[in-house]
Short mmCIF file of C-alpha atoms in Angstrom, two decimals:
data_model
loop_
_atom_site.label_atom_id
_atom_site.label_comp_id
_atom_site.label_asym_id
_atom_site.label_seq_id
_atom_site.Cartn_x
_atom_site.Cartn_y
_atom_site.Cartn_z
CA MET A 1157 -31.68 -112.01 4.45
CA LYS A 1158 -30.77 -111.59 -0.03
CA LYS A 1159 -33.91 -109.84 0.81
CA ARG A 1160 -33.64 -107.57 1.57
CA ASN A 1161 -30.26 -107.40 0.78
CA HIS A 1162 -32.08 -106.68 -2.34
CA TRP A 1163 -34.66 -104.10 -1.86
CA TRP A 1164 -31.89 -102.33 -0.41
CA GLN A 1165 -29.60 -102.59 -4.34
CA ILE A 1166 -32.71 -101.72 -5.79
CA LEU A 1167 -32.85 -98.21 -3.77
CA VAL A 1168 -29.32 -97.80 -4.40
CA LEU A 1169 -30.13 -98.20 -8.18
CA ALA A 1170 -33.34 -95.84 -8.06
CA LEU A 1171 -31.01 -93.57 -6.84
CA LEU A 1172 -27.97 -93.27 -9.24
CA ALA A 1173 -31.04 -93.54 -11.65
CA GLY A 1174 -32.99 -90.64 -10.05
CA ALA A 1175 -29.56 -88.37 -9.63
CA ALA A 1176 -28.80 -89.46 -13.16
CA LEU A 1177 -32.01 -88.24 -14.54
CA VAL A 1178 -30.85 -84.59 -12.55
CA TRP A 1179 -28.42 -84.53 -12.99
CA SER A 1180 -29.63 -84.96 -17.15
CA CYS A 1181 -32.14 -82.62 -17.18
CA GLY A 1182 -29.80 -79.43 -15.62
CA PHE A 1183 -27.56 -80.83 -18.70
CA LEU A 1184 -30.19 -80.16 -21.50
CA ALA A 1185 -31.15 -76.94 -19.59
CA ARG A 1186 -27.94 -75.39 -20.54
CA ALA A 1187 -27.82 -76.51 -23.19
CA ALA A 1188 -30.25 -75.37 -24.36
CA ALA A 1189 -30.14 -71.69 -23.50
CA GLU A 1190 -26.90 -72.02 -25.08
CA GLU A 1191 -28.59 -72.77 -28.17
CA GLN A 1192 -31.03 -68.89 -27.54
CA LYS A 1193 -27.85 -67.01 -26.98
CA ASP A 1194 -27.46 -64.37 -29.61
CA PRO A 1195 -24.02 -65.34 -31.69
CA ALA A 1196 -22.93 -61.25 -32.36
CA ALA A 1197 -23.46 -60.29 -28.52
CA ASP A 1198 -21.41 -63.34 -28.01
CA GLU A 1199 -18.71 -61.67 -29.97
CA GLN A 1200 -18.67 -58.25 -28.79
CA VAL A 1201 -18.52 -59.71 -25.17
CA LYS A 1202 -15.12 -62.15 -25.41
CA LYS A 1203 -13.29 -59.19 -28.09
CA ASP A 1204 -14.04 -56.51 -24.51
CA ALA A 1205 -12.60 -58.28 -23.39
CA LEU A 1206 -9.22 -59.17 -24.83
CA ARG A 1207 -9.34 -54.79 -25.75
CA ARG A 1208 -9.61 -54.56 -21.51
CA ALA A 1209 -6.92 -57.43 -21.46
CA LEU A 1210 -4.62 -55.43 -23.95
CA GLY A 1211 -5.93 -52.00 -22.04
CA TYR A 1212 -7.56 -50.15 -24.94
CA ASP A 1213 -10.69 -47.76 -23.86
CA PRO A 1214 -12.94 -46.62 -26.41
CA ALA A 1215 -13.99 -43.12 -23.72
CA LYS A 1216 -9.65 -42.56 -22.94
CA ILE A 1217 -9.13 -42.09 -26.69
CA GLY A 1218 -11.91 -40.10 -27.26
CA GLU A 1219 -10.72 -37.91 -24.80
CA ASN A 1220 -7.00 -38.01 -26.47
CA VAL A 1221 -8.10 -36.92 -29.64
CA GLU A 1222 -10.33 -33.61 -27.87
CA LYS A 1223 -6.80 -32.59 -26.66
CA ALA A 1224 -5.17 -33.10 -29.85
CA LEU A 1225 -7.38 -31.29 -32.28
CA PRO A 1226 -7.13 -27.52 -31.75
CA GLU A 1227 -9.83 -25.57 -30.81
CA PRO A 1228 -11.21 -23.46 -33.47
CA GLU A 1229 -10.59 -20.30 -33.95
CA LYS A 1230 -13.05 -17.11 -32.68
CA ILE A 1231 -14.30 -14.88 -35.57
CA ASN A 1232 -15.60 -11.71 -34.69
CA VAL A 1233 -18.55 -10.86 -36.80
CA PRO A 1234 -18.67 -6.95 -36.72
CA GLU A 1235 -22.05 -5.79 -35.27
CA PHE A 1236 -23.82 -3.75 -37.35
CA GLU A 1237 -25.82 -0.30 -35.71
CA ALA A 1238 -29.11 0.14 -36.70
CA LYS A 1239 -29.05 3.68 -39.21
CA PRO A 1240 -31.04 6.19 -36.86
CA THR A 1241 -33.73 7.15 -38.98
CA PRO A 1242 -34.98 10.93 -40.25
CA GLU A 1243 -37.03 11.25 -36.46
CA GLU A 1244 -34.66 9.59 -34.54
CA GLU A 1245 -31.85 12.01 -36.12
CA HIS A 1246 -33.97 15.38 -36.18
CA ALA A 1247 -34.56 14.24 -32.54
CA THR A 1248 -31.15 14.75 -32.13
CA TYR A 1249 -29.85 17.17 -34.18
CA LEU A 1250 -32.61 18.87 -31.83
CA LYS A 1251 -31.31 18.71 -28.93
CA SER A 1252 -28.35 19.50 -29.80
CA GLN A 1253 -29.24 22.77 -30.14
CA LEU A 1254 -31.33 22.71 -26.86
CA ILE A 1255 -27.85 21.69 -24.71
CA GLN A 1256 -25.95 25.22 -27.23
CA ILE A 1257 -28.37 27.11 -26.06
CA GLU A 1258 -28.56 26.17 -22.81
CA GLU A 1259 -24.72 26.61 -22.98
CA GLU A 1260 -24.77 29.86 -23.89
CA GLN A 1261 -27.29 30.71 -21.55
CA LYS A 1262 -25.65 30.23 -18.46
CA SER A 1263 -22.93 32.05 -20.31
CA LEU A 1264 -24.27 34.61 -20.95
CA ALA A 1265 -26.09 34.47 -17.30
CA THR A 1266 -22.30 34.55 -16.48
CA LEU A 1267 -21.49 37.44 -17.98
CA LYS A 1268 -24.04 39.75 -16.78
CA ALA A 1269 -22.69 39.04 -13.19
CA ASP A 1270 -20.09 39.56 -13.93
CA VAL A 1271 -20.89 43.11 -15.77
CA GLN A 1272 -23.15 43.76 -12.76
CA LYS A 1273 -20.47 43.08 -10.18
CA GLU A 1274 -18.61 45.42 -12.25
CA LEU A 1275 -21.37 48.67 -12.71
CA LYS A 1276 -21.62 48.16 -8.85
CA LYS A 1277 -18.04 48.52 -8.47
CA LEU A 1278 -18.04 51.86 -10.33
CA GLU A 1279 -21.14 52.56 -8.85
CA GLU A 1280 -19.62 52.63 -5.66
CA VAL A 1281 -16.51 54.77 -6.69
CA GLN A 1282 -18.77 56.80 -7.63
CA THR A 1283 -20.37 57.23 -4.76
CA GLN A 1284 -17.02 58.24 -3.77
CA ILE A 1285 -15.93 60.82 -6.30
CA ASP A 1286 -19.52 62.68 -4.78
CA GLN A 1287 -18.94 62.60 -2.69
CA ARG A 1288 -15.60 64.25 -1.76
CA LEU A 1289 -16.77 66.03 -4.56
CA ALA A 1290 -19.48 67.67 -2.69
CA LYS A 1291 -16.96 68.20 0.31
CA GLU A 1292 -14.45 70.41 -1.99
CA ASP A 1293 -17.19 72.42 -3.20
CA GLN A 1294 -19.03 72.88 0.42
CA ALA A 1295 -14.77 74.00 1.06
CA THR A 1296 -14.75 76.02 -1.75
CA GLU A 1297 -18.26 78.00 -1.12
CA LEU A 1298 -17.17 78.58 2.50
CA LYS A 1299 -14.24 79.65 1.19
CA VAL A 1300 -16.06 82.36 -2.15
CA THR A 1301 -18.04 83.23 1.42
CA ARG A 1302 -14.68 85.15 4.18
CA LEU A 1303 -13.40 85.79 0.57
CA ILE A 1304 -16.28 87.37 -0.74
CA ALA A 1305 -16.48 89.47 3.03
CA ILE A 1306 -13.16 90.54 3.15
CA TYR A 1307 -13.14 91.69 -0.95
CA ASP A 1308 -16.58 93.76 -0.03
CA LYS A 1309 -14.45 95.57 2.93
CA MET A 1310 -12.34 96.19 0.48
CA ARG A 1311 -11.56 99.20 -2.37
CA LEU A 1312 -12.59 99.18 -5.51
CA ASP A 1313 -8.97 99.95 -7.10
CA GLU A 1314 -7.28 97.35 -4.16
CA LEU A 1315 -9.82 95.16 -5.15
CA ALA A 1316 -9.27 95.26 -8.82
CA PRO A 1317 -5.68 93.78 -9.10
CA VAL A 1318 -6.09 91.09 -6.39
CA MET A 1319 -8.94 89.53 -9.26
CA GLU A 1320 -7.32 88.70 -11.32
CA LYS A 1321 -3.89 86.72 -9.83
CA LEU A 1322 -7.18 84.72 -9.09
CA PRO A 1323 -8.10 81.23 -10.70
CA GLU A 1324 -11.13 82.29 -13.81
CA ASP A 1325 -13.00 79.61 -11.57
CA LEU A 1326 -13.06 81.16 -8.11
CA ARG A 1327 -12.79 84.77 -9.90
CA VAL A 1328 -16.72 84.28 -11.34
CA LYS A 1329 -18.17 82.45 -8.43
CA ILE A 1330 -16.83 85.91 -7.18
CA LEU A 1331 -18.04 88.06 -9.01
CA ASN A 1332 -21.23 86.24 -9.54
CA ARG A 1333 -21.56 87.13 -5.78
CA LEU A 1334 -21.07 90.55 -6.19
CA LYS A 1335 -23.44 93.14 -7.76
CA GLU A 1336 -23.63 93.70 -10.44
CA LYS A 1337 -23.00 97.42 -10.79
CA LYS A 1338 -20.10 96.48 -8.06
CA VAL A 1339 -18.68 94.10 -10.92
CA GLY A 1340 -18.71 96.75 -13.50
CA GLN A 1341 -16.71 98.63 -11.68
CA LEU A 1342 -14.04 96.44 -11.24
CA LEU A 1343 -13.64 94.81 -14.61
CA GLU A 1344 -13.73 98.31 -15.94
CA LEU A 1345 -10.14 98.55 -13.05
CA MET A 1346 -9.02 95.43 -14.99
CA ASP A 1347 -6.38 94.10 -17.65
CA PRO A 1348 -8.42 94.48 -21.05
CA ASP A 1349 -7.86 91.07 -21.59
CA THR A 1350 -9.05 89.16 -17.97
CA ALA A 1351 -11.69 91.44 -18.18
CA ALA A 1352 -13.07 90.78 -21.25
CA LYS A 1353 -12.52 86.51 -20.36
CA THR A 1354 -13.90 86.66 -16.88
CA SER A 1355 -16.66 89.02 -18.61
CA LYS A 1356 -16.94 85.85 -21.49
CA LEU A 1357 -17.54 83.93 -18.02
CA LEU A 1358 -19.84 85.24 -15.79
CA LEU A 1359 -21.73 85.66 -18.97
CA ASN A 1360 -22.06 82.53 -20.03
CA LYS A 1361 -22.63 80.86 -15.86
CA LYS A 1362 -26.26 83.29 -16.03
CA SER A 1363 -27.52 81.66 -18.81
CA LYS A 1364 -27.18 78.82 -17.46
#
């Protein structure tokens, strides 16, 4: 019985000794790890923890500084245009001259069209005048023919006073259609001044 208790005591002591050995090894390992840590890194960790505790955030401070700083003024840099070359200036001049010539040609074309319209109107008016004159000439010719038929039957002493009262143009037309012998006799019976003017008009008409 004493031997059995003795062995149990030895077993318990062995277990306790093993546990003590395991704890000692763990403690030595933690101590070695603590010794290998960077003191500066540990110090930085402590500082960061302190800053967080005080509400200090470097990122937010940077944002606040940026907001507080005024925005940089915008500088307007003047734009410099490249000076055209002589060839470009000459080409620009030629182009402007061409545009001016085209505008003048358009103006001339418009003016020509207006002139043609006016000429057409004048031609129409002239045609109307010619038609009217032709009708008047026909009427005058018919009148002269009828008068000649009447005057040819009258005696010369009766016809002479009638011829003196007629308009010059009508008198010349009638006398120009009569025989020359009869015309000479009529002129002798007419007023000398009227006869002289009528003779002159007859000569001019025959010369034409």
